[in-house]
Tab-separated table of C-alpha atoms in Angstrom:
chain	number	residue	atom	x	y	z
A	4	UNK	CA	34.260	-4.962	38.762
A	5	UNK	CA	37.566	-3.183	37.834
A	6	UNK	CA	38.998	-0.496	40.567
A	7	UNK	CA	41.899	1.469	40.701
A	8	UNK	CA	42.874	0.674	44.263
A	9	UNK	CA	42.598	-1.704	47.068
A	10	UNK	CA	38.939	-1.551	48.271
A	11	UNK	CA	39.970	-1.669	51.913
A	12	UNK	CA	40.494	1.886	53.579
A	13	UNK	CA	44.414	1.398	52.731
A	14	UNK	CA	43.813	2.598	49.192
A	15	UNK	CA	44.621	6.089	50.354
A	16	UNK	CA	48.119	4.865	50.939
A	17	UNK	CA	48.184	4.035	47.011
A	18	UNK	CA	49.309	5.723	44.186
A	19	UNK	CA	47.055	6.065	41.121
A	20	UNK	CA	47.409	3.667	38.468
A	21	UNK	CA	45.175	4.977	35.697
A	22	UNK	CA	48.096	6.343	33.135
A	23	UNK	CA	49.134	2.735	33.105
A	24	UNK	CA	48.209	0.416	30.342
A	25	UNK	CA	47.299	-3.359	31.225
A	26	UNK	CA	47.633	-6.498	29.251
A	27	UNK	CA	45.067	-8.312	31.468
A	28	UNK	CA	41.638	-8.689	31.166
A	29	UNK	CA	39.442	-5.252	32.488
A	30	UNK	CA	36.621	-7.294	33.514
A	31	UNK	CA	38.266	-9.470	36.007
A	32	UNK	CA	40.451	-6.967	37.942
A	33	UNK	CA	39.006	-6.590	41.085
A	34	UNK	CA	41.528	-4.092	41.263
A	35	UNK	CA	45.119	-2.353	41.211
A	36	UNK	CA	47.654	0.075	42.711
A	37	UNK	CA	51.083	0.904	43.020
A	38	UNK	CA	52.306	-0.238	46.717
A	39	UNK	CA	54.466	2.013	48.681
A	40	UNK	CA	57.734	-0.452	50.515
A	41	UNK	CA	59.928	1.739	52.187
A	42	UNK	CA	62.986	0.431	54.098
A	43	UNK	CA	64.709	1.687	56.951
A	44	UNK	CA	68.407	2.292	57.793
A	45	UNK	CA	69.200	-0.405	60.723
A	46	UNK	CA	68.837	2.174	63.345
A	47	UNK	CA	65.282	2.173	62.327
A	48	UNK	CA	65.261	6.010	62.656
A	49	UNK	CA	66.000	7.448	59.308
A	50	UNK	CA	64.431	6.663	55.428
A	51	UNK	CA	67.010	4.712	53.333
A	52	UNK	CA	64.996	4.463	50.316
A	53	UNK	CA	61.286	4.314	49.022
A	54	UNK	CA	59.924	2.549	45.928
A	55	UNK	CA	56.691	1.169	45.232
A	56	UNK	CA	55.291	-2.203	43.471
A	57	UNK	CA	52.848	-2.036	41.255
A	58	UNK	CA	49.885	-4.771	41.484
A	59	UNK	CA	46.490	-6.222	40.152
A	60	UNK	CA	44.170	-8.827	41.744
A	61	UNK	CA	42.023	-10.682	39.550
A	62	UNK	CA	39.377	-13.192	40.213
A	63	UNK	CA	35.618	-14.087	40.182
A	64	UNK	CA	34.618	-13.076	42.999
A	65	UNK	CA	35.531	-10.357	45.627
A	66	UNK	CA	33.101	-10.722	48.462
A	67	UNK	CA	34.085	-14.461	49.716
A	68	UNK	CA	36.515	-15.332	52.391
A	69	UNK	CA	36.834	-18.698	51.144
A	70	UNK	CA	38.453	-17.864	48.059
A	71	UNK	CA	41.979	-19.431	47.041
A	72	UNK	CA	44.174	-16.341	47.251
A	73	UNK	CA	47.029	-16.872	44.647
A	74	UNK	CA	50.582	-15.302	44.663
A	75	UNK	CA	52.126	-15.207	41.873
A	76	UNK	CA	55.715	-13.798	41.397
A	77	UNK	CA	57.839	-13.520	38.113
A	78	UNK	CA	61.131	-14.137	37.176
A	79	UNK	CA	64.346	-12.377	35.751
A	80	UNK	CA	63.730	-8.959	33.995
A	81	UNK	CA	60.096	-9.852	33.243
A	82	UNK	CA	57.071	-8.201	34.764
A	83	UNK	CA	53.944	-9.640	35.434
A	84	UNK	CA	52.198	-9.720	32.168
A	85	UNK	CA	53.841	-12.967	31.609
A	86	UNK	CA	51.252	-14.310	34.021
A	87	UNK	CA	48.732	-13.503	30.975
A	88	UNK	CA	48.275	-17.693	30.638
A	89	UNK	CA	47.331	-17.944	34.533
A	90	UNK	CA	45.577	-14.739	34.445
A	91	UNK	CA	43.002	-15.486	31.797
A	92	UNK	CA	42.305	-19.129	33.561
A	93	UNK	CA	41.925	-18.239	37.357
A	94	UNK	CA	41.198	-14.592	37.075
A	95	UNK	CA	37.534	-15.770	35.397
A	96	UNK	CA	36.894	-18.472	38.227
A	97	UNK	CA	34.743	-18.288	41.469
A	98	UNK	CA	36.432	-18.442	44.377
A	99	UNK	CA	40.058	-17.238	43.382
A	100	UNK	CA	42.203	-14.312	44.018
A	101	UNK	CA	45.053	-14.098	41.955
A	102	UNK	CA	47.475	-11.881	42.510
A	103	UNK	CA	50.659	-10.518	40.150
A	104	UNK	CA	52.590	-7.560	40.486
A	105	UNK	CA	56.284	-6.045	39.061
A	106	UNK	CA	59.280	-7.088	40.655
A	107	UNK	CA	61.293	-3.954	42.167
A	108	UNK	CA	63.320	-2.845	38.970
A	109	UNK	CA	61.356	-4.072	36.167
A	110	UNK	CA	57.593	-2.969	34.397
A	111	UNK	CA	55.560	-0.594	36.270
A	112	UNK	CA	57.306	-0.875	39.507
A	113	UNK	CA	60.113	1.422	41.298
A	114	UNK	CA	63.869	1.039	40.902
A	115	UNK	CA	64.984	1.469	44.421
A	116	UNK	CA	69.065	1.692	44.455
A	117	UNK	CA	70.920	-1.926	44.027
A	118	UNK	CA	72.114	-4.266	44.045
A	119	UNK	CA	68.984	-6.485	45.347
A	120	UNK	CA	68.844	-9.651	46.870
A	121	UNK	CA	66.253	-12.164	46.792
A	122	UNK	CA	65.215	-11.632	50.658
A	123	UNK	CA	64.751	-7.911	50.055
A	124	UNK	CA	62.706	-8.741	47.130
A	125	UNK	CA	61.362	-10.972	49.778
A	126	UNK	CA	60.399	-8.448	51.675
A	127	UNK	CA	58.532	-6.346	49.153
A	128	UNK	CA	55.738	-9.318	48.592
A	129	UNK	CA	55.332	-9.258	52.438
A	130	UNK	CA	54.467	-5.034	52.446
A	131	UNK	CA	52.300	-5.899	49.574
A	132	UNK	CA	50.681	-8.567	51.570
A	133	UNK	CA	49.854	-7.146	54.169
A	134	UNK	CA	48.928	-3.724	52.298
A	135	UNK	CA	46.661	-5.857	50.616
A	136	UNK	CA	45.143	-7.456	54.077
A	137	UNK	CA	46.544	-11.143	52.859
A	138	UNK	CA	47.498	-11.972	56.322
A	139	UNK	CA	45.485	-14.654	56.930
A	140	UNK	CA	46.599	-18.569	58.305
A	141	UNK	CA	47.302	-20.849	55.965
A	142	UNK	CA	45.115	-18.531	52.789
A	143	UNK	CA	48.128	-18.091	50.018
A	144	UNK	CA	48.946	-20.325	47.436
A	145	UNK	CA	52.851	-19.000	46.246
A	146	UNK	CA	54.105	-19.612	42.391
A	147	UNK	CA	57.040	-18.570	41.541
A	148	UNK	CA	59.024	-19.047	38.374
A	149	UNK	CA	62.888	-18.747	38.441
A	150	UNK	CA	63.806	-15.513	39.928
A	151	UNK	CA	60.318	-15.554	41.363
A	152	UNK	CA	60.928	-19.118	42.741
A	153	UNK	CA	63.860	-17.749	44.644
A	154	UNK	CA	62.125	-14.971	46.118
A	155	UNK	CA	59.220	-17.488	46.759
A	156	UNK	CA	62.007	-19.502	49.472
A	157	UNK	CA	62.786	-16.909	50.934
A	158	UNK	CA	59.016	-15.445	51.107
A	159	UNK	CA	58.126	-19.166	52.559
A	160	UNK	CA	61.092	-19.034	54.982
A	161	UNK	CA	59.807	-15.986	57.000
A	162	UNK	CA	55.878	-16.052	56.865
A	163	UNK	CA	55.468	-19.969	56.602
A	164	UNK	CA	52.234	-19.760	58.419
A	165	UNK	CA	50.251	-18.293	56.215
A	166	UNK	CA	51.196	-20.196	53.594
A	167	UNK	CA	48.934	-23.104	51.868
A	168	UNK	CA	50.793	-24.546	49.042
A	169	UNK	CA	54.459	-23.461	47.417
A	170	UNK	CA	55.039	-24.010	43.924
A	171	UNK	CA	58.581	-23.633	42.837
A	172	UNK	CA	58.881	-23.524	39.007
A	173	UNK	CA	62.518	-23.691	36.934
A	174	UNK	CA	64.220	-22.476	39.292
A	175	UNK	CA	67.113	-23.208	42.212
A	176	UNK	CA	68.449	-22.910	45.853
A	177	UNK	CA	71.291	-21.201	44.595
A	178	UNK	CA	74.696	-21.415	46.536
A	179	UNK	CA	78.254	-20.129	45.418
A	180	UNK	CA	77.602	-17.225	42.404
A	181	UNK	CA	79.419	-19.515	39.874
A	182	UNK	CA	76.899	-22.086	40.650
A	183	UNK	CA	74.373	-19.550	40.172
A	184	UNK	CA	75.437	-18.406	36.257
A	185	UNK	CA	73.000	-19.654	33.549
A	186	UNK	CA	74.001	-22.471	31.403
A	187	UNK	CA	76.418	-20.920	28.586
A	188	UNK	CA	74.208	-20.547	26.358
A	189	UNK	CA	71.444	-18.405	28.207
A	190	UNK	CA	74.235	-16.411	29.654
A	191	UNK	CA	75.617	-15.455	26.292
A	192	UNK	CA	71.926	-14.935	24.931
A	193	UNK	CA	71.258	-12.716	28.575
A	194	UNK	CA	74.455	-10.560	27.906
A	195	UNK	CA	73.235	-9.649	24.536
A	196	UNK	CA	69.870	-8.632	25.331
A	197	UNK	CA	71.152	-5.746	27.817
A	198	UNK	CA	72.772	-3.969	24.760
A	199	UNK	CA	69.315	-4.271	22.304
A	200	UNK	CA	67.141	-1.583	22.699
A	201	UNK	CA	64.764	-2.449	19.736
A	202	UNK	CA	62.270	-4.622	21.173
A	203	UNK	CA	61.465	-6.185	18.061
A	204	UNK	CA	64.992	-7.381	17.935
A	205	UNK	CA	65.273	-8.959	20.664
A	206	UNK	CA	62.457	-11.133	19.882
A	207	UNK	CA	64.277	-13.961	17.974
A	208	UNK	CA	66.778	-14.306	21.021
A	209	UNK	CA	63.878	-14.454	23.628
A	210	UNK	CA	62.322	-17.246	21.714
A	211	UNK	CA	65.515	-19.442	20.926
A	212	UNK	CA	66.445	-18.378	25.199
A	213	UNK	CA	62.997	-19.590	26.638
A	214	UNK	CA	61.391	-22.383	24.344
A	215	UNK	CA	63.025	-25.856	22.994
A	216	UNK	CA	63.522	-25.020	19.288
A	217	UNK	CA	61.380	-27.982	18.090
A	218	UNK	CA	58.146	-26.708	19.768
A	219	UNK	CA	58.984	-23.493	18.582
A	220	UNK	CA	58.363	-24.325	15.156
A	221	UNK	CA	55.163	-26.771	15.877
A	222	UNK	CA	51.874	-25.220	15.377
A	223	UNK	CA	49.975	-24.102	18.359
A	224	UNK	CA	47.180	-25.973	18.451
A	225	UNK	CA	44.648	-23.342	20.393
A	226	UNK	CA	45.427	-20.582	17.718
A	227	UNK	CA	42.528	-19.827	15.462
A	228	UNK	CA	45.113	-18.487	12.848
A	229	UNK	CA	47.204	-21.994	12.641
A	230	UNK	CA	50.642	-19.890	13.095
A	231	UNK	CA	53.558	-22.143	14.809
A	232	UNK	CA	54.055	-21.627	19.025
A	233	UNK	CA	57.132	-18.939	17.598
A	234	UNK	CA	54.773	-16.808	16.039
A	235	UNK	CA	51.691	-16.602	18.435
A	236	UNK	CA	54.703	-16.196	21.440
A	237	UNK	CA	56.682	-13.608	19.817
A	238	UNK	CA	53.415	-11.624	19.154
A	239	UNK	CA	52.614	-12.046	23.209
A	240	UNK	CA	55.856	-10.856	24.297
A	241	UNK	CA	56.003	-7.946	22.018
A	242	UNK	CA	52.745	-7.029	23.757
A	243	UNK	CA	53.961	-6.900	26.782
A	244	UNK	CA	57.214	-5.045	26.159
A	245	UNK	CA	55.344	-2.502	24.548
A	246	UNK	CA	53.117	-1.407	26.738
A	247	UNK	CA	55.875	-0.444	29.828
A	248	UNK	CA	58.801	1.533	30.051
A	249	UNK	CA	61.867	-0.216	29.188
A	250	UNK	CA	64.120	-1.984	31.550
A	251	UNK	CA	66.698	0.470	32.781
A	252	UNK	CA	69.791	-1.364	32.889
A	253	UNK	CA	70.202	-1.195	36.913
A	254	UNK	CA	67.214	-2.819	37.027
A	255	UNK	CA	68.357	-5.461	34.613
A	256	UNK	CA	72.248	-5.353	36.403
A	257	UNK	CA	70.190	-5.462	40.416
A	258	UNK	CA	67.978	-8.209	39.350
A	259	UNK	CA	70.570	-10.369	38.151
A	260	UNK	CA	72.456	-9.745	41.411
A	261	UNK	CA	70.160	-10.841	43.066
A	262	UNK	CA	69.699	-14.525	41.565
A	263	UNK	CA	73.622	-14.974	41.095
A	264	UNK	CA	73.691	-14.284	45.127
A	265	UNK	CA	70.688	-16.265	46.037
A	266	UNK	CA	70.985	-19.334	48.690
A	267	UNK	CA	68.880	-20.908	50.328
A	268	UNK	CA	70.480	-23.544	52.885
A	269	UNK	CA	69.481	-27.575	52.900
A	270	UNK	CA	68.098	-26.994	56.740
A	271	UNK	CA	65.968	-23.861	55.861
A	272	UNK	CA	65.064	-25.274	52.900
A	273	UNK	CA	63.837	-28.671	54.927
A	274	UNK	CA	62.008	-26.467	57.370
A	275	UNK	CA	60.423	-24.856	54.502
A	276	UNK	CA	59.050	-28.620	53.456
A	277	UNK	CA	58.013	-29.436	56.899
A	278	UNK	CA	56.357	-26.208	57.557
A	279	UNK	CA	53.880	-26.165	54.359
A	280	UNK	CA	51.106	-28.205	53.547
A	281	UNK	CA	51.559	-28.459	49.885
A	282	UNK	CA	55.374	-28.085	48.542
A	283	UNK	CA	55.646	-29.087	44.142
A	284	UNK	CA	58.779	-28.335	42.119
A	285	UNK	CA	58.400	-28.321	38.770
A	286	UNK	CA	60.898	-28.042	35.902
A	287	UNK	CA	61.401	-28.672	32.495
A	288	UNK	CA	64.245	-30.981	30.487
A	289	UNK	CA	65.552	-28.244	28.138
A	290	UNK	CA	66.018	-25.229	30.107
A	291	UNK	CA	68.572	-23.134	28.636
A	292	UNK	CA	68.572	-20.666	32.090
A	293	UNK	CA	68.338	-22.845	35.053
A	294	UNK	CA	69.693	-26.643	34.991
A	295	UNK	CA	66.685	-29.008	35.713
A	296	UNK	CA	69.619	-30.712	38.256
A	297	UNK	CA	68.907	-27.627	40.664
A	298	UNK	CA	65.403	-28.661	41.035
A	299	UNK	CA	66.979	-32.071	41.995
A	300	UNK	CA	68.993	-30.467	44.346
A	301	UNK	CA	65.756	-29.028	46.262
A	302	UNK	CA	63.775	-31.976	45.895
A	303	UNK	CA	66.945	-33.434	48.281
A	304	UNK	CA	66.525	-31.167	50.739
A	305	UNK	CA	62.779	-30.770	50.853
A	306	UNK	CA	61.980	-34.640	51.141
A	307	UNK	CA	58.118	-34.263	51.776
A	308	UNK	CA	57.845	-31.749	48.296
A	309	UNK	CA	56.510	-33.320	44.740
A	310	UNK	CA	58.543	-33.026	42.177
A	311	UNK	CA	57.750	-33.345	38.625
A	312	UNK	CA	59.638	-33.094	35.334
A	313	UNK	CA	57.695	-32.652	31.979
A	314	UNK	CA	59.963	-33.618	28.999
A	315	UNK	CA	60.367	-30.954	26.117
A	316	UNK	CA	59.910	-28.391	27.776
A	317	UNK	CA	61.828	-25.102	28.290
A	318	UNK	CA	62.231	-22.511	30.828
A	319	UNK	CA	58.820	-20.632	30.076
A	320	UNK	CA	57.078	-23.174	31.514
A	321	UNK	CA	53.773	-21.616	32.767
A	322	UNK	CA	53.508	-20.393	28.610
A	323	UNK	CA	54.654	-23.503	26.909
A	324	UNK	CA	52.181	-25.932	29.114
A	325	UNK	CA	49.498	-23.582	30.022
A	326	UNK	CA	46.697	-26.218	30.154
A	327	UNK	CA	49.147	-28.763	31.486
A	328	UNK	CA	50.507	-25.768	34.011
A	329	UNK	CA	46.933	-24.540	35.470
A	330	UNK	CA	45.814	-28.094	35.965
A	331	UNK	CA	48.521	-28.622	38.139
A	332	UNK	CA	48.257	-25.316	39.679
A	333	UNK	CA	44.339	-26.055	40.758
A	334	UNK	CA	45.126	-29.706	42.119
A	335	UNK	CA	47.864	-28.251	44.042
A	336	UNK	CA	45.595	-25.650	45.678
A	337	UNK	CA	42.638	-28.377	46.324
A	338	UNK	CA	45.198	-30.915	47.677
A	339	UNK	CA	46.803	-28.032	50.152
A	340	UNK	CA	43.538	-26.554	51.130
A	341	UNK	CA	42.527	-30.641	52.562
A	342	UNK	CA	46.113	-30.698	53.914
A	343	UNK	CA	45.796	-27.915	56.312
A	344	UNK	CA	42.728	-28.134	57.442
A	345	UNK	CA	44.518	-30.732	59.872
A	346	UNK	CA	48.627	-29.337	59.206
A	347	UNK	CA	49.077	-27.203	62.015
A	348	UNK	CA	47.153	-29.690	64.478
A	349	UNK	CA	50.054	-32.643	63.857
């Protein structure tokens, strides 16, 4: 099933991919690439830089055009192996697409110059969109987590038509840059990671950063082995890390640039509500990165959006409450896919 490119004729446009290792699961890629975005000076007439993104789209089937075709984009300084919980659930059912890829400046993916801002990161998911031929009414399902939730507005602000359901996880509409910094204690815990190169040490920070300290030390109740949610976690992000190039540090500088300057405005952020079929924000109650108050703050604007708080829970959300996480995920998708069958005729 695997391939090493697109299967439509734009796979000539694509880079190879086949020197890069792959946390996911070989038998359900329908395949992968590395996505050429190139952006223009405003005059339109002369290159200003060139990067690419790299990709994989996994699912159980590759032939139907009825399938639920699933975005999902990552957050801060993490690449898209931390979709490994949603992977491993939707990439081995019929009639779903799911689709991950590195943020510009972080795993596989290019490091055009920065400092980025959400909307250009934006505007990298919409070249790999349409690269991909994902240009369809009302056919993607958006997740984003935190960084990725930003980008996800601002995604959902300029291509809201083809656009099923939105699912904004831990994450904020941003505003002033102060507004923007981490609670103290991620910020401090942020700072130090930059200056750790030793993957292995940085382990113990990630843990204490992303996960409420009392689950951390619970046993995870899906591992064969009996080890606590620290251990089985620590041995999944080490994984990861591993296998990609480390994060220069303009990626890790550009990236944060771009959340501290993120905002997203009440009235686009209403219009975003009005113009989707299926809008849920989700947060946690211990989130030592983004205050579960900013998902308030959306939920204020977008009046017609779920929202839903699970208590105990960190920032890693999709990791800490996988089964809890897909579930929603696949009602979300069922309940947007009834929705606009009839949305745009209102």
């Amino acid at each position: 099933m695997s391939s090493e490119s697109s299967p439509s004729s734009s796979s000539t446009h694509l880079s190879s991919t086949s020197h890069l290792q792959t946390v996911f699961d070989l038998s359900t890629r329908l395949h992968r690439g590395l996505c050429p975005v190139t952006k223009l000076r405003p005059q339109g007439s002369e290159l200003l830089e060139s990067h690419s993104l790299y990709y994989e789209v996994h699912g159980g089937s590759s032939a139907s055009e009825n399938v639920h075709k699933v975005v999902f984009i990552m957050g801060l300084n993490s690449n898209s192996f931390a979709w490994g919980p949603q992977i491993r659930h939707f990439g081995k059912k019929e009639g779903y697409a799911s689709l991950v890829f590195d943020n510009r400046g972080v795993g596989h993916s290019g490091y055009p110059r920065g400092p980025y801002t959400t909307s250009g990161m934006a505007e990298d998911v919409i070249c790999l969109l349409d690269t991909l031929g994902w240009t369809g009414t009302r056919e993607l399902h958006i997740v984003g987590i935190s960084l990725g939730g930003m980008i996800a507005q601002e995604l959902a602000s300029r291509i809201p038509q083809r656009i099923a359901s939105l699912t904004l996880a831990v994450t904020t509409p941003g505003g002033r840059p102060w507004n923007n910094f981490p609670p103290w204690a991620g910020l401090k815990t942020l700072t130090r990671l930059v200056f750790i190169a030793d993957p292995a040490k940085k382990v113990p920070l990630v843990m204490d950063m992303l996960y409420p300290s009392k689950w951390l030390a619970e046993h995870d109740e899906d591992d064969p082995q009996g080890r606590t949610n620290r251990e089985v976690q620590a041995e999944s992000y080490l994984r990861r890390v591993l296998i990609t190039k480390p994060q220069e540090l303009m990626g890790h500088i550009s990236q944060m640039a771009a959340a501290l300057t993120h905002h997203v405005s009440p009235a686009r952020l209403a219009a975003i509500s009005k113009s989707i079929p299926k809008v849920v924000i989700i947060t946690g109650d211990e989130d030592n990165l983004v205050l579960p108050s900013h998902s308030l703050e959306l939920k204020a604007s977008m009046p017609e959006a779920e929202l839903i708080q699970w208590q105990g829970t960190g920032h890693a959300i999709n990791s800490q409450r996988i089964k809890m996480f897909n579930a929603l995920l696949e009602e979300t998708f069922e309940e947007a896919r009834q929705k606009a069958e009839s949305f745009d005729m209102d």
